[in-house]
XYZ file of C-alpha atoms in Angstrom:
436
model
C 0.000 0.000 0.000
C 2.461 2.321 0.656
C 4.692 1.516 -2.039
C 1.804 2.310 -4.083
C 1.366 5.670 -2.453
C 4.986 6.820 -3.338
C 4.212 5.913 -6.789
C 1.326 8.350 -6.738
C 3.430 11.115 -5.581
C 6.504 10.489 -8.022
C 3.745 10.346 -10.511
C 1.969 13.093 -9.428
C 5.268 15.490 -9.532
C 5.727 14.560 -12.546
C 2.214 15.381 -13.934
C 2.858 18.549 -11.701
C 5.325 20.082 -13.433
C 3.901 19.312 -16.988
C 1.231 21.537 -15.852
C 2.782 24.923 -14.075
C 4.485 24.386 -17.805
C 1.019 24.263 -19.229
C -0.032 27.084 -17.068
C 2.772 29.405 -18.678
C 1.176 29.209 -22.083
C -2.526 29.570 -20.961
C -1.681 31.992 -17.855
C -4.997 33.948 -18.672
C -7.329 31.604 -19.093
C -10.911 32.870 -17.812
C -13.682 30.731 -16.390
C -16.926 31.717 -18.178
C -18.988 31.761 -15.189
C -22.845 30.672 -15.536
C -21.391 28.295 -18.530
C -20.870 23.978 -17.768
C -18.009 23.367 -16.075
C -17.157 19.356 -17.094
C -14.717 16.816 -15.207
C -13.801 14.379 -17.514
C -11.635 12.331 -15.427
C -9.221 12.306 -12.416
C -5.685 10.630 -11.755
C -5.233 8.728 -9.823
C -8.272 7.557 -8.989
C -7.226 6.362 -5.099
C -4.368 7.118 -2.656
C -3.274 8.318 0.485
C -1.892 11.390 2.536
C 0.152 14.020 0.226
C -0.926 12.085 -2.985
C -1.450 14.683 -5.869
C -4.821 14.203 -7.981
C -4.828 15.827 -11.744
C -8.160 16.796 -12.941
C -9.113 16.978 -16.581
C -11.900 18.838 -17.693
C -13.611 21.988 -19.188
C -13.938 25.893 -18.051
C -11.794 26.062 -15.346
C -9.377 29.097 -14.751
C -5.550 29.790 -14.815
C -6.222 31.849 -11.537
C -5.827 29.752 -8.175
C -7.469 31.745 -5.915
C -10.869 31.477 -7.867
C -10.784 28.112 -7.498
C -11.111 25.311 -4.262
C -11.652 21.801 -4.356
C -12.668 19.138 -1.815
C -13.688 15.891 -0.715
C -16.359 15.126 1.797
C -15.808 18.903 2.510
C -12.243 18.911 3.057
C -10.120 21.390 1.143
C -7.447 20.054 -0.893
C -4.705 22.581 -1.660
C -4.797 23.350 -5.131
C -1.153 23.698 -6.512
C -1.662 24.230 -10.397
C -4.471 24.814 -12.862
C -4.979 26.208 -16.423
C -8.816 25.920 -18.518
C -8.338 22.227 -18.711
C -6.635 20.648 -15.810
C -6.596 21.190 -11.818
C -3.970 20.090 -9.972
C -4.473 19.184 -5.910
C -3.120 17.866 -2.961
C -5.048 15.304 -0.437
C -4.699 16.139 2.560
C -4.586 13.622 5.918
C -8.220 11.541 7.085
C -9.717 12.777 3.789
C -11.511 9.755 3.474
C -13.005 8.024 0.014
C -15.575 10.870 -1.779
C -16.364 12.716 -4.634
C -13.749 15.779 -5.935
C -16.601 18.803 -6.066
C -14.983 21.404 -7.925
C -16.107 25.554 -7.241
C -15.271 28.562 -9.137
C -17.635 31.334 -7.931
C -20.971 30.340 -7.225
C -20.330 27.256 -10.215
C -20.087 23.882 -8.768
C -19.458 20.321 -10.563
C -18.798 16.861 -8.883
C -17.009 13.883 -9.866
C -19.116 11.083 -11.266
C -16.794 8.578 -9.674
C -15.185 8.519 -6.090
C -11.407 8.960 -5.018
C -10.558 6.084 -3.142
C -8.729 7.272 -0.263
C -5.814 4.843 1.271
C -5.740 5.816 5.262
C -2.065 4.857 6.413
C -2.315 2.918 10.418
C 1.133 3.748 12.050
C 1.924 1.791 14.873
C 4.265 3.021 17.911
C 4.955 2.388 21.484
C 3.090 4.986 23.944
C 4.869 2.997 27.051
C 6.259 -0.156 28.611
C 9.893 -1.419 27.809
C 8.875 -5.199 27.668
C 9.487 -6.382 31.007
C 6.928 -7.838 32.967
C 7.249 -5.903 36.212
C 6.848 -2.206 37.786
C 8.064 0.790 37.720
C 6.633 4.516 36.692
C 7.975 6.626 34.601
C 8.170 8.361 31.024
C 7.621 5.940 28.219
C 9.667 3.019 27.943
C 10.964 3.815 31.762
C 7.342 2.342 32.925
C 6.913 -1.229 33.385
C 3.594 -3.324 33.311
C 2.637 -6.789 33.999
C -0.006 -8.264 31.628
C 1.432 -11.928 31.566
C 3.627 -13.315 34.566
C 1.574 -15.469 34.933
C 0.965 -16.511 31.520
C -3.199 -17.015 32.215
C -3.758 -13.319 33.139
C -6.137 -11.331 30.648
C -6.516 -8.060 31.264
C -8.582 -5.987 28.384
C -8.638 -3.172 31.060
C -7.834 0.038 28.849
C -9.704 3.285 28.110
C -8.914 6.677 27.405
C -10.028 10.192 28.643
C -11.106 13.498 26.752
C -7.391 14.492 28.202
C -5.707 12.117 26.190
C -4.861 9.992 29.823
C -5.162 6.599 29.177
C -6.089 4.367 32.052
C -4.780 0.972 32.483
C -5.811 -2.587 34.417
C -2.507 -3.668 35.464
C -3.525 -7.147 36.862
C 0.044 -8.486 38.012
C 0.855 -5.584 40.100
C -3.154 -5.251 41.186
C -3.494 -1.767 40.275
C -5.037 1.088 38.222
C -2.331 2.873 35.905
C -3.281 6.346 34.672
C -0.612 7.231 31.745
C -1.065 11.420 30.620
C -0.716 12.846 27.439
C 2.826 13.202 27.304
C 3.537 9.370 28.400
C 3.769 9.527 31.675
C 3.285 6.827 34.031
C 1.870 6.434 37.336
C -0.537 4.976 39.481
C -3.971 5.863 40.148
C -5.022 3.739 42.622
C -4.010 0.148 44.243
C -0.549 -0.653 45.791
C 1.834 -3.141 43.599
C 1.969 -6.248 44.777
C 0.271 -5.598 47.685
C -3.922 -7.441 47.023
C -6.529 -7.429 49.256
C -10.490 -5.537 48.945
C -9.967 -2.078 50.643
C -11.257 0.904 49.855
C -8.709 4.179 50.260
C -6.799 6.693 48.571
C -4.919 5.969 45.804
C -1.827 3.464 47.458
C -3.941 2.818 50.317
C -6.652 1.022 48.340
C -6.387 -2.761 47.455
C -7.474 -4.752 44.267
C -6.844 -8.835 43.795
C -7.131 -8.721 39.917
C -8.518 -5.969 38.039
C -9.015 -6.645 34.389
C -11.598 -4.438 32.567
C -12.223 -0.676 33.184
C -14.342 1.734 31.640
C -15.181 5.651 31.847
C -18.321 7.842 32.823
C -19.074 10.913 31.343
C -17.049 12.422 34.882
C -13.983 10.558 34.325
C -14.568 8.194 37.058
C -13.355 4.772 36.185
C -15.075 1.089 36.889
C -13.042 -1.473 37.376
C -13.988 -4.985 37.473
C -12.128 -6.879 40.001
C -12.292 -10.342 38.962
C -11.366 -12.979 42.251
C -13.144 -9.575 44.724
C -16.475 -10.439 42.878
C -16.863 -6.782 42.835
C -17.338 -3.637 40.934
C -14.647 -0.942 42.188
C -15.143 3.137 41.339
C -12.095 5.113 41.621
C -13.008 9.057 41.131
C -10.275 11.287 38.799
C -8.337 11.791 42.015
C -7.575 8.721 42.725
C -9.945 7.298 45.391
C -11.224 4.025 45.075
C -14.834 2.885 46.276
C -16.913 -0.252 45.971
C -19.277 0.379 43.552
C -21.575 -3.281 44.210
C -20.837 -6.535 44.125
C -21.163 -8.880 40.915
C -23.120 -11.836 41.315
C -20.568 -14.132 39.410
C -16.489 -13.353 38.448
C -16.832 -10.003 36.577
C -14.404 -9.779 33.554
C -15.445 -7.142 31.185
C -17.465 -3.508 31.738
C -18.675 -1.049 29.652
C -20.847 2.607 29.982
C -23.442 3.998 27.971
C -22.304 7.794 28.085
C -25.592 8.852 26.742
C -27.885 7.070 28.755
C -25.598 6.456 31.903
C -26.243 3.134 32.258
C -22.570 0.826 33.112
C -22.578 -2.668 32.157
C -20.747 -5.685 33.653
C -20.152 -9.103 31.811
C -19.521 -12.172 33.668
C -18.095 -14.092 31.224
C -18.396 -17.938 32.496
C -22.430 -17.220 32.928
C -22.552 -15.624 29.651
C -24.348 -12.680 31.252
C -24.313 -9.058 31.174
C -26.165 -6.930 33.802
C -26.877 -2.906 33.845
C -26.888 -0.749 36.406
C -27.588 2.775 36.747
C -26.888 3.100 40.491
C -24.610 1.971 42.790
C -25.556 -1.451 44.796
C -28.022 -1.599 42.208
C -27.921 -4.054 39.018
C -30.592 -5.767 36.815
C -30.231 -8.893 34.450
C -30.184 -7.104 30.552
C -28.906 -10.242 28.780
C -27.867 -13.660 29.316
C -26.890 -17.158 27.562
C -24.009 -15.387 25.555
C -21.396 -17.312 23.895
C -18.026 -15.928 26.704
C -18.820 -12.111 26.075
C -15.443 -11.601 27.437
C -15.597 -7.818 25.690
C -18.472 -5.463 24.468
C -18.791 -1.809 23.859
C -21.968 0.390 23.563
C -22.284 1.909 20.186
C -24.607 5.755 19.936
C -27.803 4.248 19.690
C -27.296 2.202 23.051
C -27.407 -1.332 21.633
C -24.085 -3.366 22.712
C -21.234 -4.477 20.656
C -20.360 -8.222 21.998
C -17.294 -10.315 21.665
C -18.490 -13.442 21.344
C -15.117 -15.125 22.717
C -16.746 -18.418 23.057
C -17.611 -18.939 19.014
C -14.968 -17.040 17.796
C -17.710 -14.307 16.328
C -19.047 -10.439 17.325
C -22.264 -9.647 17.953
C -24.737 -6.929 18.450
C -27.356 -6.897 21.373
C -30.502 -5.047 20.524
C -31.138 -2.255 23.853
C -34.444 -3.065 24.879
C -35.329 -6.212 23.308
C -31.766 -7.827 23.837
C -32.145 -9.575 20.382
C -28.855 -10.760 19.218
C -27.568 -10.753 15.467
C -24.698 -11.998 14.375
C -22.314 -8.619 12.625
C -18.854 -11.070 12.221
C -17.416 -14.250 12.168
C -18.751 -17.565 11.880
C -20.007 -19.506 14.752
C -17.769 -22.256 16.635
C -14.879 -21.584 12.934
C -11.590 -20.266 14.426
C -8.997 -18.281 12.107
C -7.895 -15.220 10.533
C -9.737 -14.574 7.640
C -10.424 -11.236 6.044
C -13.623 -10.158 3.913
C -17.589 -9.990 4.372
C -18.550 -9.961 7.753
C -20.306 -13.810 7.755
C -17.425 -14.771 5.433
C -14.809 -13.337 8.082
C -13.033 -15.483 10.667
C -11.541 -14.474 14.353
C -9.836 -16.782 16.836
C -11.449 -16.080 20.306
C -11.461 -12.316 20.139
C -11.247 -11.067 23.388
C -12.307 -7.367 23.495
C -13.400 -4.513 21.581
C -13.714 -0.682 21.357
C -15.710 1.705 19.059
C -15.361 4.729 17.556
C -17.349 8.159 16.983
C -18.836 6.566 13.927
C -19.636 3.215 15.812
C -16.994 1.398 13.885
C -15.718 -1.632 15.733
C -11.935 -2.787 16.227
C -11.324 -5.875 18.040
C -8.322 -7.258 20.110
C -8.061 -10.918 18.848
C -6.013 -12.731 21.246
C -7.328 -14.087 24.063
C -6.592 -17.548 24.556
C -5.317 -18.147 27.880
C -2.392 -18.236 28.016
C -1.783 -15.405 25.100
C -0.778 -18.369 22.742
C 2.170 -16.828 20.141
C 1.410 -19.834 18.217
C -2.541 -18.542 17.718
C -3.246 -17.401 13.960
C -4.551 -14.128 14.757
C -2.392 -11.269 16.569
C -3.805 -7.700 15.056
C -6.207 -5.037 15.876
C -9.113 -5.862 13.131
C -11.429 -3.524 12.260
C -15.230 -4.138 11.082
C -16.888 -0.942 9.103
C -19.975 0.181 11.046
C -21.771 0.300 7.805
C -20.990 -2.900 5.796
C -19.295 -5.259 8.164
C -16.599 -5.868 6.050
C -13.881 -7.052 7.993
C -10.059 -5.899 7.760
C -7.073 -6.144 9.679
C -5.984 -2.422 11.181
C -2.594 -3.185 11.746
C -0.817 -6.239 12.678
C -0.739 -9.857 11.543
C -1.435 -13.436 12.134
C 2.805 -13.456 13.554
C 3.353 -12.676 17.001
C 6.236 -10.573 17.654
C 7.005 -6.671 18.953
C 7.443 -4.008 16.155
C 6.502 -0.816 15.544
C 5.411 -0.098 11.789
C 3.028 0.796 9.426
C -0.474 -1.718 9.294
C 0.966 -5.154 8.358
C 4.374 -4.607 8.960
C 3.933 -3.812 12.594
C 3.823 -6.780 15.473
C 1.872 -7.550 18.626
C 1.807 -10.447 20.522
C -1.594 -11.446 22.100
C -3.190 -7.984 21.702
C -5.920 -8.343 24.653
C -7.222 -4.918 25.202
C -7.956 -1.594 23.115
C -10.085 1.998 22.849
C -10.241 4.863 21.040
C -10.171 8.821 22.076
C -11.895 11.314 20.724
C -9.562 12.002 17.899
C -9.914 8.244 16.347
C -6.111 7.286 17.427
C -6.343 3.536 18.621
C -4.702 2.508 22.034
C -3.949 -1.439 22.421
C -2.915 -3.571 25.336
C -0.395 -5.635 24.307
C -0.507 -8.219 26.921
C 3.007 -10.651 26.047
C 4.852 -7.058 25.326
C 3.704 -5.944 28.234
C 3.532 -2.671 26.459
C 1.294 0.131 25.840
C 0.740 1.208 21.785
C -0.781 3.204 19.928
C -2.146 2.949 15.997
C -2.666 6.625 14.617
C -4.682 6.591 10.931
C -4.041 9.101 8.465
C-alpha cells in the first residue's frame, strides 16, 4: 500500500510540473462563469496522505485563488491549474468521496469517487517489555499483563485528556498514563492485594481486568477474584461500587444514557446498572462475552469469545444478530462480515462513527502460536472485515499496518480524535495505531 502511495506522488510530480508548464502558455485563461463546467476524469483515482490528484476537464481558470476543491468537505490545496486541468493535494483523514470542484458560485462533482488509502502507524506509547513495575516516562514504565501466563486483562480506556487508564492485573493496580507518556498509578498498591477501599496506594485490588469511563472521568473497574465492581473518582480514590453476582471480567458505559454494564463471562451474562448497589439482568446465555462496547444508539457491541464471532445486542429487546465471524470456525480470515473469521477475540472498542476494532487474542495463556495477533477492524456500515494493523505473527514491532507486530493484543479503545490505544498483553507494552 504504501509503495503504491509513493508511486502516486513520483507520478503526481511529474504530472505537476507538466502543468505549471502548461499554465505558462494559458496563464490567462478565464472561467466563463454561468457556462458547464465538465470533469472528464481524475488521476489517480485512489491514494493516500500528500498524494497529488490531476483533474481533466472543461472551463476552469488559470487563476488559483478562484478556485477550491474538496472531498467530503475537506479542502485540498490546489497547486496548479490552467482551462483544462486542476492540480491538488489530499490532505490527511480525507476519506473516500467525490472531488466537487467551485469557481464562484459554479459547482461540478465527480461522477466517480477517489478512493482514499488511510495509512495505520503503529508506535509504542509505554512499557519497555518487562513484565514488572516501575513509573515513569515511556519506555521507563513497566507493566505486567502476563507473569503469569493465564492473566487477561482488556482493562484500557482513554479520557477526553488524552490519559489513558490501564488494568494492570500483576501488580493489582489502576495505571493512569497522561498525554505526554507519563506513568503512574492511580489507585491500588503493587503487589500488595486485598479488597480495601482508600486513597490511591492505600486502596487494594486482587485482579482488576476491565475498566471503563463515565461521562465524569470516574473509572469502573472490574475486580475479577473480589467479585466486585470498584469506582475510583479522577483523584484517585477508590470505592466499591456493588458486588457482581458471578467473576466479573469485562465492563462497559453507555455515556448517553448512563447506564454501566458488567459481563460475567463464564455465565454468559451481562447486567446494567444505573446506580450503585443496584444491578438488573439485561442479557444472558451469551457465547463468553469476554468484551463489548456500547455503540450511539445504546445497543451493545459483543465479543463473542466463546464462538470465535461479534455480535450486536438489541437495547431493549436484547435480540442478538450476528455482525462477524462464523459460529464455533476459528482463524484469521479477512472479507464480508459472515465470510470473516476471528480466533477467540477477546475485546473490543468503538469509535465516533460506531466502527468496531477488536483485540483478537485471548486464549489463555496469550498463545504466540494462535493465527490471529492484530487489531481488526469491522466498518460500522458494511461489516466488512479488515485487519488495522498487525498480523497473524506474534512478535514486537513498531510499523506501518501489516508490517507492525503484537503479541496477544488483549485490550484496546479509542479517544476522541480516532487514534487507537492497544494492550499488548506478552509485550507488556502500551501502543498506539494513529490513521491518516
Amino acid at each position: 500500500m504504501n509503495k503504491r502511495i509513493s508511486q502516486y506522488i513520483a507520478a503526481g510530480t511529474l504530472i505537476l510540473a507538466s502543468l505549471l508548464g502548461s499554465c505558462k502558455k494559458d496563464s490567462t485563461f478565464k472561467h466563463q462563469a454561468g457556462s458547464a463546467m465538465t470533469i472528464d476524469n481524475f488521476t489517480p483515482q485512489s491514494g493516500g496522505r500528500s498524494t497529488q490528484i490531476l483533474i481533466n476537464g472543461s472551463n476552469f481558470t488559470s487563476d488559483l485563488s478562484e478556485i477550491s476543491v474538496s472531498i467530503n468537505g475537506k479542502n485540498l490545496p490546489v497547486v496548479g491549474v490552467n482551462g483544462n486541468q486542476i492540480m491538488v493535494v489530499v490532505p490527511k483523514k480525507c476519506g473516500s468521496g467525490k472531488l466537487t470542484v467551485k469557481i464562484g458560485s459554479d459547482v461540478i462533482e465527480s461522477s466517480t469517487e477517489f478512493k482514499y488509502y488511510f495509512t495505520n502507524t503503529v508506535t509504542t506509547v509505554a512499557g519497555n517489555g518487562t513484565a514488572g513495575f516501575a513509573n515513569g516516562k515511556g519506555e521507563e514504565a513497566q507493566f505486567n499483563f502476563n507473569s503469569p501466563a493465564w492473566y487477561r486483562s482488556s482493562g484500557i480506556a482513554v479520557d477526553n485528556d488524552l490519559n489513558i487508564y490501564v488494568a494492570d492485573p500483576g501488580n493489582a493496580c489502576v495505571r493512569k498514563i497522561d498525554s505526554t507518556g507519563m506513568v503512574s498509578t492511580l489507585a491500588g498498591s503493587p503487589g500488595n492485594t486485598g479488597n480495601v477501599e482508600g486513597q490511591g496506594a492505600a486502596a487494594r485490588f486482587y485482579l482488576p481486568y476491565s475498566l471503563t469511563l463515565d461521562n465524569d472521568g470516574n473509572v469502573y473497574v472490574a475486580d475479577v477474584l473480589n467479585w466486585n465492581v470498584r469506582k475510583v473518582t479522577p483523584q484517585g480514590y477508590a470505592s466499591w461500587y456493588y458486588g457482581a453476582p458471578a467473576e466479573p471480567w469485562a465492563v462497559a458505559y453507555d455515556k448517553k444514557n448512563n447506564i454501566l454494564y458488567l459481563g460475567c463471562t463464564n455465565a454468559g451474562t451481562i447486567y446494567k446498572s444505573t446506580a450503585a448497589w443496584s444491578y438488573e439482568l439485561a442479557v444472558s446465555g451469551l457465547p463468553y462475552a469476554a468484551g463489548f462496547d456500547v455503540d450511539t444508539d445504546g445497543n451493545l457491541i459483543v465479543t463473542g469469545h466463546g464462538d470465535h464471532t461479534i455480535y450486536k445486542i438489541t437495547a431493549g429487546s436484547w435480540t442478538r444478530t450476528l455482525i462477524a465471524g462464523q459460529p464455533n470456525s476459528g482463524g484469521y480470515v479477512n472479507g464480508p462480515g459472515a465470510a470473516a473469521k476471528f480466533y477467540y477475540p477477546w475485546s473490543l472498542a468503538l469509535d465516533s462513527k460506531n466502527n468496531i476494532y477488536v483485540a483478537t487474542n485471548g486464549t489463555v495463556e496469550g498463545l504466540t502460536s494462535a493465527p490471529d495477533q492484530s487489531i481488526r477492524f469491522i466498518d460500522a456500515t458494511t461489516h466488512e472485515v479488515s485487519t488495522f494493523a498487525g498480523s497473524g505473527n506474534a512478535g514486537y514491532l513498531n510499523g506501518i499496518g501489516e508490517a507492525a507486530a503484537f503479541s496477544a493484543p488483549t485490550g484496546v479503545c479509542v479517544d476522541k480524535n480516532g487514534t487507537v490505544y492497544v494492550m499488548d498483553k506478552n509485550n507488556n507494552r502500551i501502543r498506539k495505531i494513529v490513521s491518516e
